[in-house]
Tab-separated table of C-alpha atoms in Angstrom:
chain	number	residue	atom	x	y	z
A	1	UNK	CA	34.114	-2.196	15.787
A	2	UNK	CA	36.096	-3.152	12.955
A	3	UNK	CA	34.987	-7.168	11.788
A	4	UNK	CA	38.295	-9.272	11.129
A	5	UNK	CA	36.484	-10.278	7.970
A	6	UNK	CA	34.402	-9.042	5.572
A	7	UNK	CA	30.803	-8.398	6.666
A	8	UNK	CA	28.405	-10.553	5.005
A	9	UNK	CA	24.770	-9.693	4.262
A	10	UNK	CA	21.835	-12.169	2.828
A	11	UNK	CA	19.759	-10.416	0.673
A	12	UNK	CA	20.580	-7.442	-2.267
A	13	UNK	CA	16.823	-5.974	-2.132
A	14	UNK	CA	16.097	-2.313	-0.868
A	15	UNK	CA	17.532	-2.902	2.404
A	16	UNK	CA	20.210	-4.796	2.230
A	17	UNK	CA	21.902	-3.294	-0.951
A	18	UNK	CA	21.223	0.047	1.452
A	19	UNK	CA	23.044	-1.478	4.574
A	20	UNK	CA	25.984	-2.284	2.076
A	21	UNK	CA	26.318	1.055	0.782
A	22	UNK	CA	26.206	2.444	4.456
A	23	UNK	CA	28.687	-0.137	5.462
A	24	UNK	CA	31.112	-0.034	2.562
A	25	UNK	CA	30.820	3.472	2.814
A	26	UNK	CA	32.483	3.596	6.150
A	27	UNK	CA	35.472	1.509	4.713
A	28	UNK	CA	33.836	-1.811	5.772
A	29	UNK	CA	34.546	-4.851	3.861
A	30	UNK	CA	31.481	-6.003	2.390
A	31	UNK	CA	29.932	-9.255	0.952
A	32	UNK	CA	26.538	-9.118	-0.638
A	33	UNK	CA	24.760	-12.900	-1.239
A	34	UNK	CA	21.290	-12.709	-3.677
A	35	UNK	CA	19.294	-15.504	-4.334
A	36	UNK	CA	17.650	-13.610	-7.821
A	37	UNK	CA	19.957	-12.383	-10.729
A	38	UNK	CA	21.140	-8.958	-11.412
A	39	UNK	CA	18.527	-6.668	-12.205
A	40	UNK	CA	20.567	-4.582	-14.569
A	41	UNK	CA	21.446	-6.931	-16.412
A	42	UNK	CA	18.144	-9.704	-16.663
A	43	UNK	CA	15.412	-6.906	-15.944
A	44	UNK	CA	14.005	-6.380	-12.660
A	45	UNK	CA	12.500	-9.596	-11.382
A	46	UNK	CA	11.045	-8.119	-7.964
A	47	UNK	CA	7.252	-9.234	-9.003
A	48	UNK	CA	4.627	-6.967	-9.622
A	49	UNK	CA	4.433	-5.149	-5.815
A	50	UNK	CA	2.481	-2.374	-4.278
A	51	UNK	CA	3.840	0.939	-4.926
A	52	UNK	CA	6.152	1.969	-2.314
A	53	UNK	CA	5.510	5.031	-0.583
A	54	UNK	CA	8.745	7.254	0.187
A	55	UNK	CA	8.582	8.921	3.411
A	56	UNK	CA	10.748	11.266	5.959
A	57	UNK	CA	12.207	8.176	7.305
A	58	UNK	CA	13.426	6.987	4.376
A	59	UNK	CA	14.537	10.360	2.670
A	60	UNK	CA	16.653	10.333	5.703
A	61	UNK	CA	18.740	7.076	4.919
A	62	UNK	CA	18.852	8.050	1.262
A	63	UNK	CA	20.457	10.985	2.346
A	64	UNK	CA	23.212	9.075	4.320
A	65	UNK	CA	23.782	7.032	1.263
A	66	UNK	CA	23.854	9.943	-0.808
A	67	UNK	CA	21.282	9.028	-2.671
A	68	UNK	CA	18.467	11.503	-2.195
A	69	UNK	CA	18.743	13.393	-5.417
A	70	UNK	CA	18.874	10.134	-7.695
A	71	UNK	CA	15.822	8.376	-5.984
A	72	UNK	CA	13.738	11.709	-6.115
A	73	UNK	CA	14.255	12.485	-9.652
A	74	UNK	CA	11.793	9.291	-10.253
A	75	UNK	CA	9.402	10.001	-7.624
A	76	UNK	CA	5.964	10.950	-7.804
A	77	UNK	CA	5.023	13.639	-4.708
A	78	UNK	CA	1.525	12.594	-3.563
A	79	UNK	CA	-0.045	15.372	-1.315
A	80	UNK	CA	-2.597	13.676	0.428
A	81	UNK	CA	-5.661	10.890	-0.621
A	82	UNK	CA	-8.118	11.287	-2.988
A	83	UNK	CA	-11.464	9.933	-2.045
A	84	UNK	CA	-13.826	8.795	-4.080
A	85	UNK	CA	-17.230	7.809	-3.313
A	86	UNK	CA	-19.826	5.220	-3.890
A	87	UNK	CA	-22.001	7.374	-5.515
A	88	UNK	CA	-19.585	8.703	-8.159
A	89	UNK	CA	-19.563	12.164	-7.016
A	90	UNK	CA	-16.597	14.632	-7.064
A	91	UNK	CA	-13.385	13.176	-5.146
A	92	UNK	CA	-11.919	15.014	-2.235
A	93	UNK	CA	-8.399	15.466	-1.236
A	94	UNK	CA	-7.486	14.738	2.274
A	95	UNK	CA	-3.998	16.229	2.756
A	96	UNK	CA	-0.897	14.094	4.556
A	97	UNK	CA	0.042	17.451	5.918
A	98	UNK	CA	-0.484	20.991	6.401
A	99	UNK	CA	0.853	22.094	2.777
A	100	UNK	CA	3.488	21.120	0.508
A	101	UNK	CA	6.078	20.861	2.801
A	102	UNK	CA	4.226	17.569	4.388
A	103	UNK	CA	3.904	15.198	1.483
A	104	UNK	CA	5.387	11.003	0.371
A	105	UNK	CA	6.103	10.078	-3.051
A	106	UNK	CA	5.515	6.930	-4.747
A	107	UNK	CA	8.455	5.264	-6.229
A	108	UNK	CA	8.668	2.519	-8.366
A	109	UNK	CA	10.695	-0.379	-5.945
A	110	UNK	CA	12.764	-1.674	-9.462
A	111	UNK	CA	14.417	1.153	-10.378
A	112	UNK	CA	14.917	1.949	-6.412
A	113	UNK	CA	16.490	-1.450	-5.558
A	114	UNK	CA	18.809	-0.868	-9.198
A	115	UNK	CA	20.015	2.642	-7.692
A	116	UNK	CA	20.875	1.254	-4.443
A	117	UNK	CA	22.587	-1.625	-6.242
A	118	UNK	CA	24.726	0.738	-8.277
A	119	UNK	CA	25.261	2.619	-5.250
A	120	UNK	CA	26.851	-0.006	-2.996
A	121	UNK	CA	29.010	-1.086	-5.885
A	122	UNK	CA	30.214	2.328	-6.267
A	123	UNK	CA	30.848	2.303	-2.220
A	124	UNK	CA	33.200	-1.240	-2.794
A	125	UNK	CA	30.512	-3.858	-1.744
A	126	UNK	CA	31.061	-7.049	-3.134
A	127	UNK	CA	27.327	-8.591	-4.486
A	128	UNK	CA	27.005	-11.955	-5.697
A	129	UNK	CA	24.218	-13.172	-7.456
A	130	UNK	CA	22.007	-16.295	-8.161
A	131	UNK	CA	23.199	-17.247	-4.874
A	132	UNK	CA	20.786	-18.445	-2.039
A	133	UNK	CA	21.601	-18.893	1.350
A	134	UNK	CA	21.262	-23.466	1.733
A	135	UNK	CA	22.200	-23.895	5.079
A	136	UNK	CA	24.317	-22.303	7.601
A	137	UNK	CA	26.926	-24.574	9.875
A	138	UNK	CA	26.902	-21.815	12.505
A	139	UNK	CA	29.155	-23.847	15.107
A	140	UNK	CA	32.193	-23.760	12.535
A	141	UNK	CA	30.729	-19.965	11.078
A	142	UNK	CA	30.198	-21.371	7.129
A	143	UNK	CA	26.820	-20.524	5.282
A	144	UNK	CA	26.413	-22.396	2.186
A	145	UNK	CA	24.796	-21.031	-0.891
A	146	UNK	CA	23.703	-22.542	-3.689
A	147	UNK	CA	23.568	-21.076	-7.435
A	148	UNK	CA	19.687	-22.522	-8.529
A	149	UNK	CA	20.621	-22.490	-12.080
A	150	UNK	CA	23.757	-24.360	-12.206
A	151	UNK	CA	23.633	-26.146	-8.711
A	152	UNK	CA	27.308	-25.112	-8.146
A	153	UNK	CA	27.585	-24.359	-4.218
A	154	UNK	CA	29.513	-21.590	-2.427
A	155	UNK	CA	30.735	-22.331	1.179
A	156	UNK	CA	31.224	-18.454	2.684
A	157	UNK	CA	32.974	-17.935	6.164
A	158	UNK	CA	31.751	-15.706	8.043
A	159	UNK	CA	31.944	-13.536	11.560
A	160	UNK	CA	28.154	-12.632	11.653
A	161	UNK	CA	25.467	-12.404	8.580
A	162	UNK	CA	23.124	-9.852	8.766
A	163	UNK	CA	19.786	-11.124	7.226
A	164	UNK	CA	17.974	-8.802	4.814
A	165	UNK	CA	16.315	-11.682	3.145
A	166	UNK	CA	12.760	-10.407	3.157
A	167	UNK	CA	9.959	-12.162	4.698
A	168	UNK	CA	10.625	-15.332	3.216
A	169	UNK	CA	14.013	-15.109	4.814
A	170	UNK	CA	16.526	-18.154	4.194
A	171	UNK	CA	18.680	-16.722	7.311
A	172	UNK	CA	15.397	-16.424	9.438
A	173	UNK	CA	14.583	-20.238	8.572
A	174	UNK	CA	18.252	-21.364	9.570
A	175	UNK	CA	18.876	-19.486	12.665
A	176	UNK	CA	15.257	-21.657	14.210
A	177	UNK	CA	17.056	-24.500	15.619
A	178	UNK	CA	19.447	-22.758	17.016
A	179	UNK	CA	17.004	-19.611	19.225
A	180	UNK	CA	13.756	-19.646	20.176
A	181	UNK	CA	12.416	-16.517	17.929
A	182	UNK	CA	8.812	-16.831	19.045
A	183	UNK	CA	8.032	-16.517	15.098
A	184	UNK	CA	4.599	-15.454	14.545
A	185	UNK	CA	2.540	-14.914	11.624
A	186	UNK	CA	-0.607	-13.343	11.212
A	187	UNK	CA	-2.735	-13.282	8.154
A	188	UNK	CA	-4.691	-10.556	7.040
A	189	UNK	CA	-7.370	-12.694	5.820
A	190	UNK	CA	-7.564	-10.089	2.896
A	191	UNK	CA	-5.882	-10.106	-0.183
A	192	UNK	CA	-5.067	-8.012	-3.301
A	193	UNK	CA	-4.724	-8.123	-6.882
A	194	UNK	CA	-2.367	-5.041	-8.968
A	195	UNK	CA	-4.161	-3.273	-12.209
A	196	UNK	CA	-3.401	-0.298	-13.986
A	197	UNK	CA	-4.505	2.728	-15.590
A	198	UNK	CA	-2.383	3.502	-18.153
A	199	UNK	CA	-1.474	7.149	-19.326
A	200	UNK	CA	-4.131	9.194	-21.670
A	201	UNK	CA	-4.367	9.603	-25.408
A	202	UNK	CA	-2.473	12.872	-25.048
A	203	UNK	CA	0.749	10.910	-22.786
A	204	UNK	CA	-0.119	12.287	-19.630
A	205	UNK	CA	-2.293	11.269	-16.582
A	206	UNK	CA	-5.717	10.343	-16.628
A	207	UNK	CA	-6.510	11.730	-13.199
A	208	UNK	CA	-4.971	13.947	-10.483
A	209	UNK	CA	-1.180	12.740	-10.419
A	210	UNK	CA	-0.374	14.309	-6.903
A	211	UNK	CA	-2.051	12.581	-4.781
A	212	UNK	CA	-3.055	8.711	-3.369
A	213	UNK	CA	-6.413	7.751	-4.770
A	214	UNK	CA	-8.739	6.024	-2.773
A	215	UNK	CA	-12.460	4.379	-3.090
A	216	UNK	CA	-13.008	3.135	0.359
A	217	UNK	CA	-15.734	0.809	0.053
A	218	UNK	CA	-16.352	-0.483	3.870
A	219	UNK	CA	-14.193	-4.220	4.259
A	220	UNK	CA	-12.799	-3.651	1.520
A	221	UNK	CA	-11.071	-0.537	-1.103
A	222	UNK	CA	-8.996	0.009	-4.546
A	223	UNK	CA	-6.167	2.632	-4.328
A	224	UNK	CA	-4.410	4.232	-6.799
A	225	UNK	CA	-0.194	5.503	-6.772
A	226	UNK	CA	1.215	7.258	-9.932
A	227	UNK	CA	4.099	6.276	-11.682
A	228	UNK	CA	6.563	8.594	-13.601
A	229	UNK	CA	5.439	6.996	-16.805
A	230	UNK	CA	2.195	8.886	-16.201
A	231	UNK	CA	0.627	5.552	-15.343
A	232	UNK	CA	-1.382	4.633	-11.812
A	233	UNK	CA	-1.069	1.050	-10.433
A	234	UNK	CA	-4.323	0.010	-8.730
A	235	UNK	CA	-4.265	-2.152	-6.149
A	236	UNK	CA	-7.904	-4.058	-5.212
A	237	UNK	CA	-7.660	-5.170	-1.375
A	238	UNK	CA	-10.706	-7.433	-0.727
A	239	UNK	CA	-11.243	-10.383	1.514
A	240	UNK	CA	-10.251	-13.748	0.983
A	241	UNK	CA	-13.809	-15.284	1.973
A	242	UNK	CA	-16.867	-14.237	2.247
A	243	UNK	CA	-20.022	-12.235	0.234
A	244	UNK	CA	-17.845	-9.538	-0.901
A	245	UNK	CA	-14.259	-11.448	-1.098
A	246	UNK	CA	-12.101	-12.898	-4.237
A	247	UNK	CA	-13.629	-16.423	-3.676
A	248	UNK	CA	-16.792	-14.354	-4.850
A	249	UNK	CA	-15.438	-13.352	-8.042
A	250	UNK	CA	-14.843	-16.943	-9.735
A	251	UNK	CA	-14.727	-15.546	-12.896
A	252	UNK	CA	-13.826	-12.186	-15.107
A	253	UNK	CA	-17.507	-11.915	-15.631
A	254	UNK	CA	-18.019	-11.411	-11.831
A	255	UNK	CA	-15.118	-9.041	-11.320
A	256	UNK	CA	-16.234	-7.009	-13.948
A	257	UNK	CA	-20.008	-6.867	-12.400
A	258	UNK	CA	-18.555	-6.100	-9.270
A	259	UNK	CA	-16.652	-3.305	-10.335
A	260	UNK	CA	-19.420	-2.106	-12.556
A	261	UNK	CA	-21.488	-1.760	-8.895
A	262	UNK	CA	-18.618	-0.856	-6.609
A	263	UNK	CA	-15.796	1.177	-8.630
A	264	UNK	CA	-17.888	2.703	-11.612
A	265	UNK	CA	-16.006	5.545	-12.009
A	266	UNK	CA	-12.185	3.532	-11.889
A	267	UNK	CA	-13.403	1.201	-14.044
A	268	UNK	CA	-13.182	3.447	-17.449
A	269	UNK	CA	-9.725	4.150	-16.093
A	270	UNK	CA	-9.116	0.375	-16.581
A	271	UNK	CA	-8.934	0.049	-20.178
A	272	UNK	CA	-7.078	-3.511	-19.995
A	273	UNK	CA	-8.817	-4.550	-16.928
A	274	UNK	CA	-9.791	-8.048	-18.466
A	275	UNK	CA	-5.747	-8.933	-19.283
A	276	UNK	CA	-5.171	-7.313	-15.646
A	277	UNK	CA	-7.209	-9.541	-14.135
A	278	UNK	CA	-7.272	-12.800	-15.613
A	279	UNK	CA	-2.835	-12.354	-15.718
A	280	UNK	CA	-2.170	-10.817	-12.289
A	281	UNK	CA	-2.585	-13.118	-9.079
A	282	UNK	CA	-4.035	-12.395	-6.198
A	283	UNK	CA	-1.557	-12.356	-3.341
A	284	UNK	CA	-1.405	-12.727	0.359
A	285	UNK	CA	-0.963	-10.714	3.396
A	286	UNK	CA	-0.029	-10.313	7.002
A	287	UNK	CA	2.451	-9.531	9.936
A	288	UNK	CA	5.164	-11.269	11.267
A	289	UNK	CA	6.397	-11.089	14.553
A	290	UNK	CA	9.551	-12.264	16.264
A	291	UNK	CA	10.800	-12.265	20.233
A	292	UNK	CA	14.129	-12.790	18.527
A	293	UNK	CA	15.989	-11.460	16.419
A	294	UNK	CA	19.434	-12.729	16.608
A	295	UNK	CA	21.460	-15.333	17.259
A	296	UNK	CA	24.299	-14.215	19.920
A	297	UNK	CA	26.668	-12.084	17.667
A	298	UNK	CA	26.619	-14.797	14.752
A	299	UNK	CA	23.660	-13.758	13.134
A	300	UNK	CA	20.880	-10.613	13.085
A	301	UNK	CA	17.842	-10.112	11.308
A	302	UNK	CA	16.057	-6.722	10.128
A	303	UNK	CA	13.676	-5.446	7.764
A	304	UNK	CA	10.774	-7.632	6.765
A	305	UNK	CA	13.251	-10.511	7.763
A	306	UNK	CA	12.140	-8.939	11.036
A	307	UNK	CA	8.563	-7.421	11.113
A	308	UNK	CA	6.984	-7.518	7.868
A	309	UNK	CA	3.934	-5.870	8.213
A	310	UNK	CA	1.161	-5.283	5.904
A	311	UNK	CA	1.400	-2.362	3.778
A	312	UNK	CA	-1.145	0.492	4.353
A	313	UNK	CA	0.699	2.949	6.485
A	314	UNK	CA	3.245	2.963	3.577
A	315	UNK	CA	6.412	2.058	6.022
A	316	UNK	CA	7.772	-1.103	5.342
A	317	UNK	CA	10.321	-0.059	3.072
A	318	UNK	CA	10.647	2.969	5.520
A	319	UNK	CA	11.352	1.535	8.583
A	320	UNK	CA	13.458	-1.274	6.910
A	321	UNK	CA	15.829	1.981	5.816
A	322	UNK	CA	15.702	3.035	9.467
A	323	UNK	CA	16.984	-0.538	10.683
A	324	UNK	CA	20.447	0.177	8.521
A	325	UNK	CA	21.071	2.920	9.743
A	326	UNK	CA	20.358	1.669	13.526
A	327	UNK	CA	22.567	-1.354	12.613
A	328	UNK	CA	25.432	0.722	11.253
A	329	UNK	CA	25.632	2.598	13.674
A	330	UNK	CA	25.672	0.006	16.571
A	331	UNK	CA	28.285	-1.611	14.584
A	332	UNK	CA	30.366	1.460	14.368
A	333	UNK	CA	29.793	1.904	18.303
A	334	UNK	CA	30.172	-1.187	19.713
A	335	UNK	CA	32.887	-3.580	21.081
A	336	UNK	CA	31.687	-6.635	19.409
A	337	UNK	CA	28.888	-8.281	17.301
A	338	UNK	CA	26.580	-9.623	20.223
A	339	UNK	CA	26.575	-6.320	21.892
A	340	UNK	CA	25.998	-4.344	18.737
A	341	UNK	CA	23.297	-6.433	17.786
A	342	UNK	CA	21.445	-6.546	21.208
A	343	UNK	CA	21.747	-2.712	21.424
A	344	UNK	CA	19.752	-2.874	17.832
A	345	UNK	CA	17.542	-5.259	18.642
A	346	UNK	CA	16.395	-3.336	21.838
A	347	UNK	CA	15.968	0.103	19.830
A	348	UNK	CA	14.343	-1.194	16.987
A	349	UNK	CA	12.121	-4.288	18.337
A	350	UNK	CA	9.357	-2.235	19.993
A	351	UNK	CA	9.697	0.130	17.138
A	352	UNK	CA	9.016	-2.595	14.540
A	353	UNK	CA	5.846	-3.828	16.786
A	354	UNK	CA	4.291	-0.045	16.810
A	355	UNK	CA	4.415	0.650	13.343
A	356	UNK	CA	2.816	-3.022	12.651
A	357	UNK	CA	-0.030	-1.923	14.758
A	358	UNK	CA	-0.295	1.296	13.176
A	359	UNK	CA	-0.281	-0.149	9.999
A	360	UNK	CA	-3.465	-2.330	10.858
A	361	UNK	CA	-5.183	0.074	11.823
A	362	UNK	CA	-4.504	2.112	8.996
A	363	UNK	CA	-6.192	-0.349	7.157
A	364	UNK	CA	-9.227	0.093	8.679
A	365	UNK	CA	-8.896	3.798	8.754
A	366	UNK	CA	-8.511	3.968	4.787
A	367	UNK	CA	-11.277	1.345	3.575
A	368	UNK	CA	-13.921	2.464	6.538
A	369	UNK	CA	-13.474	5.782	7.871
A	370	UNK	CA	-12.090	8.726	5.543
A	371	UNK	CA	-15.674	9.207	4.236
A	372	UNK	CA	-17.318	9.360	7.519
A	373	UNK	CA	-18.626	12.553	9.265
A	374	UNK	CA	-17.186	12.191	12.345
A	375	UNK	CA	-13.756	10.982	11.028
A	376	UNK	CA	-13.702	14.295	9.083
A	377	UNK	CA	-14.218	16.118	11.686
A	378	UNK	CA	-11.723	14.739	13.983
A	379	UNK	CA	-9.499	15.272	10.827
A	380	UNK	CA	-10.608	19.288	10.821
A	381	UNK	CA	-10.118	19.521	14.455
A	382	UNK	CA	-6.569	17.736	14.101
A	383	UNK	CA	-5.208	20.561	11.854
A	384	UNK	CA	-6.548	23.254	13.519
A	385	UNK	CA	-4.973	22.221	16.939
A	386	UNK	CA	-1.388	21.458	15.028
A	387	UNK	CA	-1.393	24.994	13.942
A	388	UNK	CA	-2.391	26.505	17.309
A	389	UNK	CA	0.153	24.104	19.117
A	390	UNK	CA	3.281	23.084	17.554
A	391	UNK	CA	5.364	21.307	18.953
A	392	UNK	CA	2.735	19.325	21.555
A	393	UNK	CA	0.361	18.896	19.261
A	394	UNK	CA	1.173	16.740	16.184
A	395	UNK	CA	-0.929	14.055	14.127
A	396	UNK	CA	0.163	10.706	14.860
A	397	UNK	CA	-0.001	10.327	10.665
A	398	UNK	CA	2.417	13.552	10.203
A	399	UNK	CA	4.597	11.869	13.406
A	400	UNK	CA	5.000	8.581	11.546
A	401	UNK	CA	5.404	10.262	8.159
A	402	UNK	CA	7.085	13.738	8.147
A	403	UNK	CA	9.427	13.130	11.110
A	404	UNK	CA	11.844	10.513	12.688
A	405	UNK	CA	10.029	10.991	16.164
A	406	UNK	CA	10.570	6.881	17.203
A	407	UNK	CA	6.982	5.094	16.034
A	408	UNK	CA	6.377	3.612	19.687
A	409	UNK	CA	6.659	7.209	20.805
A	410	UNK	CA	3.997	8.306	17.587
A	411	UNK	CA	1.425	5.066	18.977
A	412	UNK	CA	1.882	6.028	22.295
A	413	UNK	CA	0.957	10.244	21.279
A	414	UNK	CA	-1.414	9.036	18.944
A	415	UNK	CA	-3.510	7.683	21.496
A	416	UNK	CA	-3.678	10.779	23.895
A	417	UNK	CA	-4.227	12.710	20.558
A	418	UNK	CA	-7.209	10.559	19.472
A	419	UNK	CA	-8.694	10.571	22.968
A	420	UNK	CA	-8.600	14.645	23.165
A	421	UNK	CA	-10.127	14.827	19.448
A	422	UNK	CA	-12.927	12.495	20.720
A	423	UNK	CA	-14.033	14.433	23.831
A	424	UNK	CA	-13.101	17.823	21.763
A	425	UNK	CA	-15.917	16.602	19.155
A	426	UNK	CA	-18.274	14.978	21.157
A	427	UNK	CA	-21.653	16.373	20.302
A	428	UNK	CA	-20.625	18.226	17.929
A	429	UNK	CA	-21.389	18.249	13.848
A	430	UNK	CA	-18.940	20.902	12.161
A	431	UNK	CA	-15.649	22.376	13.302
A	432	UNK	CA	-17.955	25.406	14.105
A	433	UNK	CA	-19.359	23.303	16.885
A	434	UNK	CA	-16.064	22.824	18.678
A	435	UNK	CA	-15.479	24.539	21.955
A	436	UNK	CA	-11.929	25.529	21.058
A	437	UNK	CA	-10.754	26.621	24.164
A	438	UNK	CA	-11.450	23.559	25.584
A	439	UNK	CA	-10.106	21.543	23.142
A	440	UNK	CA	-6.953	23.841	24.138
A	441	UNK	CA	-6.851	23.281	27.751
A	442	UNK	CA	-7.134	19.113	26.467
A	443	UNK	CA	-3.828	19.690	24.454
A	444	UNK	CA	-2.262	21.939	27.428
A	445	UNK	CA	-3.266	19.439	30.486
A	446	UNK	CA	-2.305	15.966	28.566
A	447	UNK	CA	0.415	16.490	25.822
A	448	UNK	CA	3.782	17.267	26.908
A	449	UNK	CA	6.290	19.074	24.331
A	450	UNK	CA	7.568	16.648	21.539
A	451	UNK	CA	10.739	14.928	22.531
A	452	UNK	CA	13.691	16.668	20.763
């Protein structure tokens, strides 16, 4: 399908500045409307952010963009999490994978959305800034937008916008008159505030760069992603209400007590904690779900537009990269906008909703489980049955991570996996326990081969 006129995206974040380059790269003609300035030339104004975790998924889209080797020169390869307990003693790594070859990297979303910027330029995309979507008159196929700083307005005609907005989406907001999206949103009812270590006397890291660090702490953890100027941002996730929440810490004096008890060993790391905390809010979280996603073939939304989901499998950003190239290429394949973005809704919808789950329970998974006995074991007993059968047998984290295999198809394997680990381990105390053959005739009687 080739549009009469240009295409026209809301939004110049990670996604959409992607979904340019991918468009304009295929000779498209390409419009680019963002509410926030330029970046490169007022500083990155993104908000402080969790670290974003660059997977298989999104290597992939890079790669289409040509963009791989830019991104990765700034990236930080994390082989697995580092746990560390309560009791201060030595932290363990818990590998992603099974070596090197299985690993994410934390990037620093600024200087990503910037090369992605630069790169959809270079592809011919047109990107406005200081310009947020008002209103949209879709009957005559006008969106207005509105320069905040100035209050000069910008009527745009369009054939369909494609909504990158993010999850405070303008587009989202003015297609709800006009379809019933079923727009739900769900609230973590947990929080989290951003710190940081910053790099040691010497300029380098203060503790292991390669790797996620973790203090799982029950209902509630800190993590810890590197940065390529040898720093870590820490990110405290803790509930909203409650005895151990952030209406609990009313003051620095708390927060410092509580860390004191609950992170002793992170909190030397901390050497600014009391400007960290008393500057950095504490922000909100949750999922949001839609039964629509479109708007006939005037208007589409993807990304966290779409699904925003909370962040502790690491794939927002991941499978936002995966919805441009879905969209691209139903736009490239189909007769028309309604069809093309029907055909993307319907691959990517039930995709969206299992990696939301996924990420929930991820949640639960990193603050409550990766320092129990039995998880640990079901976490030996995974790696030794990936090794003995590849190809049928492959974690539902190395699925979601390491591969493109679709993420309903990774919930749906994950679940037979995590019922053949249970019965595998049942009664059991080490891997030495395990009845392996058993555990093989599990894998051989209930997993099919992978899909290709």
């Amino acid at each position: 399908m080739t549009p009469r006129a240009p295409v026209t995206i809301v939004g110049a974040g990670l996604a959409g500045a992607l979904l340019a380059t991918l468009l304009a790269r295929r000779g498209l003609s390409v419009d680019v409307f963002e509410k926030r300035p330029d970046p490169r030339r007022r500083g990155y104004e993104g908000g402080r952010s969790i670290n974003l975790a660059l997977a298989e998924r999104g290597l992939h889209a890079l790669r289409q963009a040509g963009l791989q080797d830019a991104v990765m020169a700034q990236a930080v390869m994390m082989r697995g999490r580092m746990v560390h307990p309560l009791d201060g003693g030595e932290p363990m790594l818990q590998r992603y994978g099974l070596d090197d070859s299985e690993v994410i990297w934390s990037v620093h979303r600024g200087r990503l959305n910037i090369a992605l910027l630069d790169a959809a330029e270079a592809a011919g995309a047109r990107i406005h800034f200081n310009q947020r979507l008002d209103s949209v008159d879709f009957g005559r196929r006008v969106a207005l937008f509105v320069n905040d700083h100035d209050r000069t307005a910008q009527p745009q005609p369009f054939e369909a916008l494609l909504g990158a907005d993010g999850a405070g989406s303008g587009l989202r907001e003015a297609m709800r008159p006009h379809v019933a999206l079923g727009e739900r949103f769900e609230p973590l009812l947990h929080g989290y505030k951003e710190l940081e270590i910053p790099p040691a006397a010497d300029g380098g890291f203060r503790i292991e760069p390669n790797a996620l660090h973790i203090w799982p702490r029950g209902d509630y953890m800190c993590i810890a992603l590197p940065n390529t100027e040898k720093t870590f941002t820490v990110t405290l996730f803790l509930p909203m209400q409650g005895e151990r929440s952030f209406a609990a810490l009313p003051d620095l004096a708390a927060a410092r007590a509580f860390f004191e008890r609950d992170f002793a060993d992170a909190l030397p790391l901390l050497p600014d904690f009391d400007a960290d905390w008393t500057n950095n809010p504490v922000s909100g979280l949750g999922t949001l779900h839609l039964d629509n996603w479109r708007l006939d073939g005037r208007a589409v939304l993807l990304g966290d537009a779409a699904h925003a989901m909370v962040p502790f499998h690491g794939q927002g950003m991941n499978c936002a990269f995966e919805d441009c190239l879905a969209l691209d290429r139903h736009l490239a394949e189909a007769p028309d906008f309604e069809s093309a973005f029907a055909g993307f809704e319907a691959e990517r919808r039930p995709n969206a909703e299992a990696i939301q789950t996924m990420a929930l329970e991820n949640y639960v998974e990193m603050r409550d489980r990766v320092d129990d006995d039995d998880y640990l074991l079901q976490r030996a007993l995974e790696q030794v049955l990936a090794r003995r059968h590849p190809g049928h047998f492959v974690p539902r984290y190395s699925m979601v991570s390491f591969t493109c295999v679709p993420y309903a198809v990774a919930l749906e394997r994950g679940k037979l996996q995590r019922e053949i680990l249970v019965e595998a381990t049942r009664g059991c105390r080490t891997i030495e326990d395990v009845d392996l053959a058993a555990a093989d005739a599990l894998v051989q009687a209930r997993l099919p081969a992978m899909p290709a």
